[in-house]
PDB file of C-alpha atoms in Angstrom:
ATOM      1  CA  MET A   1       0.000   0.000   0.000  1.00 57.00           C
ATOM      2  CA  ASN A   2       1.496   3.353  -0.982  1.00 60.00           C
ATOM      3  CA  SER A   3       1.581   6.370   1.333  1.00 56.00           C
ATOM      4  CA  HIS A   4      -1.232   8.131  -0.566  1.00 60.00           C
ATOM      5  CA  SER A   5      -3.565   5.158  -0.038  1.00 60.00           C
ATOM      6  CA  LYS A   6      -2.574   4.883   3.604  1.00 63.00           C
ATOM      7  CA  SER A   7      -3.200   8.579   4.092  1.00 88.00           C
ATOM      8  CA  LYS A   8      -6.645   8.283   2.494  1.00 89.00           C
ATOM      9  CA  LEU A   9      -7.384   5.221   4.654  1.00 91.00           C
ATOM     10  CA  ASP A  10      -6.290   7.132   7.776  1.00 92.00           C
ATOM     11  CA  LYS A  11      -8.638   9.980   6.873  1.00 94.00           C
ATOM     12  CA  ILE A  12     -11.538   7.586   6.325  1.00 94.00           C
ATOM     13  CA  LEU A  13     -10.859   5.854   9.654  1.00 95.00           C
ATOM     14  CA  VAL A  14     -10.757   9.164  11.535  1.00 95.00           C
ATOM     15  CA  ILE A  15     -13.977  10.363   9.920  1.00 97.00           C
ATOM     16  CA  LEU A  16     -15.855   7.095  10.404  1.00 97.00           C
ATOM     17  CA  THR A  17     -14.620   6.582  13.974  1.00 98.00           C
ATOM     18  CA  PHE A  18     -15.651  10.064  15.069  1.00 98.00           C
ATOM     19  CA  SER A  19     -18.958   9.743  13.167  1.00 98.00           C
ATOM     20  CA  ILE A  20     -19.726   6.526  15.035  1.00 98.00           C
ATOM     21  CA  ILE A  21     -18.864   8.144  18.383  1.00 98.00           C
ATOM     22  CA  ILE A  22     -21.300  10.992  17.634  1.00 98.00           C
ATOM     23  CA  LEU A  23     -23.957   8.518  16.471  1.00 98.00           C
ATOM     24  CA  VAL A  24     -23.589   6.420  19.637  1.00 98.00           C
ATOM     25  CA  LEU A  25     -23.724   9.476  21.945  1.00 98.00           C
ATOM     26  CA  ASP A  26     -26.827  10.713  20.153  1.00 98.00           C
ATOM     27  CA  GLN A  27     -28.595   7.360  20.327  1.00 98.00           C
ATOM     28  CA  LEU A  28     -27.645   6.796  23.980  1.00 98.00           C
ATOM     29  CA  SER A  29     -29.057  10.220  24.891  1.00 98.00           C
ATOM     30  CA  LYS A  30     -32.297   9.384  23.094  1.00 98.00           C
ATOM     31  CA  LEU A  31     -32.568   5.962  24.717  1.00 97.00           C
ATOM     32  CA  TYR A  32     -32.002   7.569  28.113  1.00 97.00           C
ATOM     33  CA  VAL A  33     -34.631  10.250  27.543  1.00 97.00           C
ATOM     34  CA  LEU A  34     -37.202   7.849  26.096  1.00 96.00           C
ATOM     35  CA  HIS A  35     -36.742   4.738  28.209  1.00 95.00           C
ATOM     36  CA  ILE A  36     -35.199   5.825  31.500  1.00 96.00           C
ATOM     37  CA  LEU A  37     -36.658   9.307  31.961  1.00 96.00           C
ATOM     38  CA  ASP A  38     -39.832   8.254  30.101  1.00 95.00           C
ATOM     39  CA  LEU A  39     -40.050  11.728  28.570  1.00 95.00           C
ATOM     40  CA  SER A  40     -42.467  10.559  25.870  1.00 90.00           C
ATOM     41  CA  ASN A  41     -45.085  10.177  28.633  1.00 93.00           C
ATOM     42  CA  LYS A  42     -44.011  13.070  30.892  1.00 91.00           C
ATOM     43  CA  LEU A  43     -43.537  15.420  27.909  1.00 89.00           C
ATOM     44  CA  ILE A  44     -41.491  18.052  29.762  1.00 91.00           C
ATOM     45  CA  MET A  45     -38.921  18.123  32.567  1.00 94.00           C
ATOM     46  CA  VAL A  46     -36.816  20.938  33.957  1.00 93.00           C
ATOM     47  CA  ALA A  47     -33.067  20.408  33.551  1.00 92.00           C
ATOM     48  CA  ILE A  48     -31.823  23.924  34.435  1.00 92.00           C
ATOM     49  CA  PRO A  49     -34.703  26.095  35.697  1.00 91.00           C
ATOM     50  CA  GLY A  50     -35.477  29.022  33.419  1.00 89.00           C
ATOM     51  CA  PHE A  51     -33.027  27.881  30.756  1.00 92.00           C
ATOM     52  CA  VAL A  52     -32.836  24.192  29.769  1.00 94.00           C
ATOM     53  CA  TYR A  53     -35.841  21.902  29.578  1.00 95.00           C
ATOM     54  CA  LEU A  54     -36.306  18.382  28.328  1.00 96.00           C
ATOM     55  CA  LYS A  55     -39.352  18.832  26.119  1.00 96.00           C
ATOM     56  CA  MET A  56     -40.474  15.844  24.049  1.00 96.00           C
ATOM     57  CA  ALA A  57     -41.072  16.391  20.353  1.00 94.00           C
ATOM     58  CA  TRP A  58     -41.394  13.875  17.523  1.00 93.00           C
ATOM     59  CA  ASN A  59     -40.159  15.614  14.389  1.00 89.00           C
ATOM     60  CA  GLU A  60     -41.504  14.009  11.221  1.00 82.00           C
ATOM     61  CA  GLY A  61     -40.102  16.781   9.029  1.00 67.00           C
ATOM     62  CA  ILE A  62     -36.829  18.641   8.785  1.00 61.00           C
ATOM     63  CA  ASN A  63     -35.754  21.661  10.852  1.00 59.00           C
ATOM     64  CA  PHE A  64     -38.610  23.117  12.870  1.00 49.00           C
ATOM     65  CA  GLY A  65     -40.965  20.417  11.559  1.00 53.00           C
ATOM     66  CA  LEU A  66     -40.953  21.651   7.959  1.00 49.00           C
ATOM     67  CA  PHE A  67     -42.264  19.115   5.417  1.00 51.00           C
ATOM     68  CA  ALA A  68     -43.815  16.971   8.145  1.00 54.00           C
ATOM     69  CA  SER A  69     -46.496  15.277   6.081  1.00 56.00           C
ATOM     70  CA  GLY A  70     -46.128  11.826   7.610  1.00 61.00           C
ATOM     71  CA  SER A  71     -46.406  10.235   4.170  1.00 70.00           C
ATOM     72  CA  TYR A  72     -44.317   7.211   3.244  1.00 76.00           C
ATOM     73  CA  ASN A  73     -42.692   9.039   0.316  1.00 78.00           C
ATOM     74  CA  THR A  74     -41.678  11.952   2.541  1.00 78.00           C
ATOM     75  CA  LYS A  75     -40.111   9.540   5.047  1.00 80.00           C
ATOM     76  CA  ILE A  76     -38.139   7.836   2.286  1.00 85.00           C
ATOM     77  CA  ILE A  77     -36.910  11.214   1.008  1.00 84.00           C
ATOM     78  CA  LEU A  78     -35.976  12.305   4.544  1.00 83.00           C
ATOM     79  CA  ILE A  79     -33.896   9.126   4.891  1.00 90.00           C
ATOM     80  CA  ALA A  80     -32.356   9.118   1.398  1.00 91.00           C
ATOM     81  CA  PHE A  81     -31.490  12.816   1.099  1.00 92.00           C
ATOM     82  CA  PRO A  82     -29.381  13.075   4.301  1.00 92.00           C
ATOM     83  CA  THR A  83     -27.664   9.813   3.364  1.00 95.00           C
ATOM     84  CA  ILE A  84     -26.662  11.239  -0.021  1.00 96.00           C
ATOM     85  CA  ILE A  85     -25.505  14.482   1.613  1.00 95.00           C
ATOM     86  CA  CYS A  86     -23.412  12.479   4.113  1.00 95.00           C
ATOM     87  CA  LEU A  87     -21.731  10.557   1.320  1.00 96.00           C
ATOM     88  CA  ALA A  88     -20.948  13.840  -0.449  1.00 97.00           C
ATOM     89  CA  VAL A  89     -19.531  15.297   2.778  1.00 97.00           C
ATOM     90  CA  LEU A  90     -17.470  12.143   3.326  1.00 96.00           C
ATOM     91  CA  PHE A  91     -15.974  12.222  -0.182  1.00 96.00           C
ATOM     92  CA  TRP A  92     -15.297  15.948   0.122  1.00 96.00           C
ATOM     93  CA  ALA A  93     -13.687  15.540   3.559  1.00 96.00           C
ATOM     94  CA  ILE A  94     -11.403  12.734   2.386  1.00 95.00           C
ATOM     95  CA  ARG A  95      -9.849  15.170  -0.101  1.00 94.00           C
ATOM     96  CA  GLN A  96      -9.096  17.674   2.658  1.00 93.00           C
ATOM     97  CA  THR A  97      -5.679  17.751   4.306  1.00 90.00           C
ATOM     98  CA  ASP A  98      -6.605  19.097   7.750  1.00 91.00           C
ATOM     99  CA  TYR A  99      -7.757  16.644  10.408  1.00 91.00           C
ATOM    100  CA  LEU A 100      -9.897  19.300  12.086  1.00 95.00           C
ATOM    101  CA  ILE A 101     -11.961  19.476   8.903  1.00 96.00           C
ATOM    102  CA  HIS A 102     -12.277  15.680   9.100  1.00 96.00           C
ATOM    103  CA  LEU A 103     -13.681  15.997  12.624  1.00 97.00           C
ATOM    104  CA  PHE A 104     -16.151  18.704  11.584  1.00 98.00           C
ATOM    105  CA  ALA A 105     -17.301  16.542   8.668  1.00 98.00           C
ATOM    106  CA  ALA A 106     -17.602  13.532  10.959  1.00 98.00           C
ATOM    107  CA  SER A 107     -19.728  15.603  13.299  1.00 98.00           C
ATOM    108  CA  ILE A 108     -22.166  16.301  10.460  1.00 98.00           C
ATOM    109  CA  ILE A 109     -22.172  12.686   9.296  1.00 98.00           C
ATOM    110  CA  GLY A 110     -22.633  11.182  12.763  1.00 98.00           C
ATOM    111  CA  GLY A 111     -25.415  13.600  13.640  1.00 98.00           C
ATOM    112  CA  ALA A 112     -27.232  13.130  10.353  1.00 97.00           C
ATOM    113  CA  PHE A 113     -27.122   9.361  10.672  1.00 97.00           C
ATOM    114  CA  GLY A 114     -28.411   9.663  14.244  1.00 97.00           C
ATOM    115  CA  ASN A 115     -31.507  11.406  12.920  1.00 96.00           C
ATOM    116  CA  VAL A 116     -31.800   8.992   9.982  1.00 96.00           C
ATOM    117  CA  LEU A 117     -31.711   6.080  12.410  1.00 97.00           C
ATOM    118  CA  ASP A 118     -34.550   7.695  14.399  1.00 96.00           C
ATOM    119  CA  ARG A 119     -36.654   7.938  11.236  1.00 93.00           C
ATOM    120  CA  ILE A 120     -36.037   4.256  10.520  1.00 93.00           C
ATOM    121  CA  VAL A 121     -36.678   3.053  14.091  1.00 95.00           C
ATOM    122  CA  TYR A 122     -39.367   5.476  15.318  1.00 94.00           C
ATOM    123  CA  GLY A 123     -40.727   7.006  12.110  1.00 90.00           C
ATOM    124  CA  ALA A 124     -39.682  10.454  13.369  1.00 91.00           C
ATOM    125  CA  VAL A 125     -36.686  12.184  14.909  1.00 95.00           C
ATOM    126  CA  VAL A 126     -36.551  12.200  18.704  1.00 96.00           C
ATOM    127  CA  ASP A 127     -36.106  15.825  19.809  1.00 96.00           C
ATOM    128  CA  PHE A 128     -35.932  16.664  23.499  1.00 97.00           C
ATOM    129  CA  LEU A 129     -33.600  19.584  24.284  1.00 96.00           C
ATOM    130  CA  ASN A 130     -35.261  22.961  24.672  1.00 96.00           C
ATOM    131  CA  ILE A 131     -33.440  26.185  25.479  1.00 94.00           C
ATOM    132  CA  THR A 132     -35.594  28.991  26.800  1.00 91.00           C
ATOM    133  CA  CYS A 133     -34.315  32.331  27.979  1.00 87.00           C
ATOM    134  CA  CYS A 134     -35.349  35.668  29.251  1.00 83.00           C
ATOM    135  CA  GLY A 135     -39.050  34.830  29.566  1.00 80.00           C
ATOM    136  CA  ILE A 136     -39.352  33.890  25.890  1.00 85.00           C
ATOM    137  CA  GLN A 137     -40.714  30.375  25.429  1.00 86.00           C
ATOM    138  CA  ASN A 138     -38.948  28.504  22.646  1.00 88.00           C
ATOM    139  CA  PRO A 139     -41.496  26.176  20.991  1.00 90.00           C
ATOM    140  CA  TYR A 140     -38.807  24.018  19.340  1.00 90.00           C
ATOM    141  CA  SER A 141     -36.781  21.115  20.662  1.00 94.00           C
ATOM    142  CA  PHE A 142     -33.632  19.589  19.245  1.00 95.00           C
ATOM    143  CA  ASN A 143     -31.221  16.765  20.069  1.00 97.00           C
ATOM    144  CA  VAL A 144     -27.543  15.844  20.313  1.00 98.00           C
ATOM    145  CA  ALA A 145     -27.448  15.006  16.581  1.00 97.00           C
ATOM    146  CA  ASP A 146     -28.762  18.467  15.701  1.00 96.00           C
ATOM    147  CA  VAL A 147     -26.094  20.123  17.861  1.00 97.00           C
ATOM    148  CA  SER A 148     -23.435  17.967  16.226  1.00 98.00           C
ATOM    149  CA  ILE A 149     -24.620  18.828  12.703  1.00 97.00           C
ATOM    150  CA  PHE A 150     -24.732  22.529  13.557  1.00 97.00           C
ATOM    151  CA  LEU A 151     -21.264  22.568  15.148  1.00 98.00           C
ATOM    152  CA  GLY A 152     -19.797  20.588  12.251  1.00 98.00           C
ATOM    153  CA  ALA A 153     -21.270  22.927   9.648  1.00 96.00           C
ATOM    154  CA  VAL A 154     -20.235  26.078  11.514  1.00 97.00           C
ATOM    155  CA  GLY A 155     -16.781  24.587  12.069  1.00 96.00           C
ATOM    156  CA  ILE A 156     -16.317  23.857   8.382  1.00 95.00           C
ATOM    157  CA  ILE A 157     -17.574  27.288   7.327  1.00 94.00           C
ATOM    158  CA  PHE A 158     -15.450  29.302   9.732  1.00 91.00           C
ATOM    159  CA  TYR A 159     -12.374  27.094   9.884  1.00 88.00           C
ATOM    160  CA  SER A 160     -12.220  26.691   6.106  1.00 78.00           C
ATOM    161  CA  ASN A 161     -12.333  30.450   5.698  1.00 70.00           C
ATOM    162  CA  THR A 162      -9.577  31.066   8.257  1.00 68.00           C
ATOM    163  CA  SER A 163      -7.157  28.303   7.362  1.00 57.00           C
ATOM    164  CA  ASN A 164      -5.081  27.456   4.363  1.00 53.00           C
ATOM    165  CA  ASN A 165      -6.962  24.186   4.040  1.00 45.00           C
ATOM    166  CA  LYS A 166      -7.184  23.292   0.371  1.00 49.00           C
ATOM    167  CA  SER A 167      -8.513  20.272  -1.457  1.00 47.00           C
ATOM    168  CA  ASP A 168      -6.076  17.856  -2.939  1.00 43.00           C
ATOM    169  CA  ILE A 169      -6.806  18.468  -6.611  1.00 38.00           C
ATOM    170  CA  VAL A 170      -4.924  15.392  -7.764  1.00 38.00           C
ATOM    171  CA  SER A 171      -6.187  12.146  -6.275  1.00 40.00           C
TER     172      SER A 171
END
């Protein structure tokens, strides 16, 4: 195996390992909230008074419940589309030279697959984190996967713009 192949394999292993860690953390948090805290029956619990609540929400759509029709075709699209995006992110990330970019990409991939797994297992994404502040009630909940996707995307956007990270043009 030449050094280029080994390097590519190392990148893939880093990305997949970190993606799996994110996926496992996301799924463990959801199992805890659903089956130990029984949030699906309690619906809301205070985590940090006046700021963080565990507020159960089954999201059949995308962000903020958009496109939540509940139809079979919509569910298939909401499983297939993130999977395709994750593959594109993976192939893009493999061409990058900076391992921090690999971790940001893995964060997106792991989080997206966490939500995809929810759609397969539960028919909807398990959302339970709710941040409320300053007397304003936030009607939306999110989960560990959503945080991971957000941090990965923000990391890629800002880090890519501040670093000399360039794609390897020649593969």
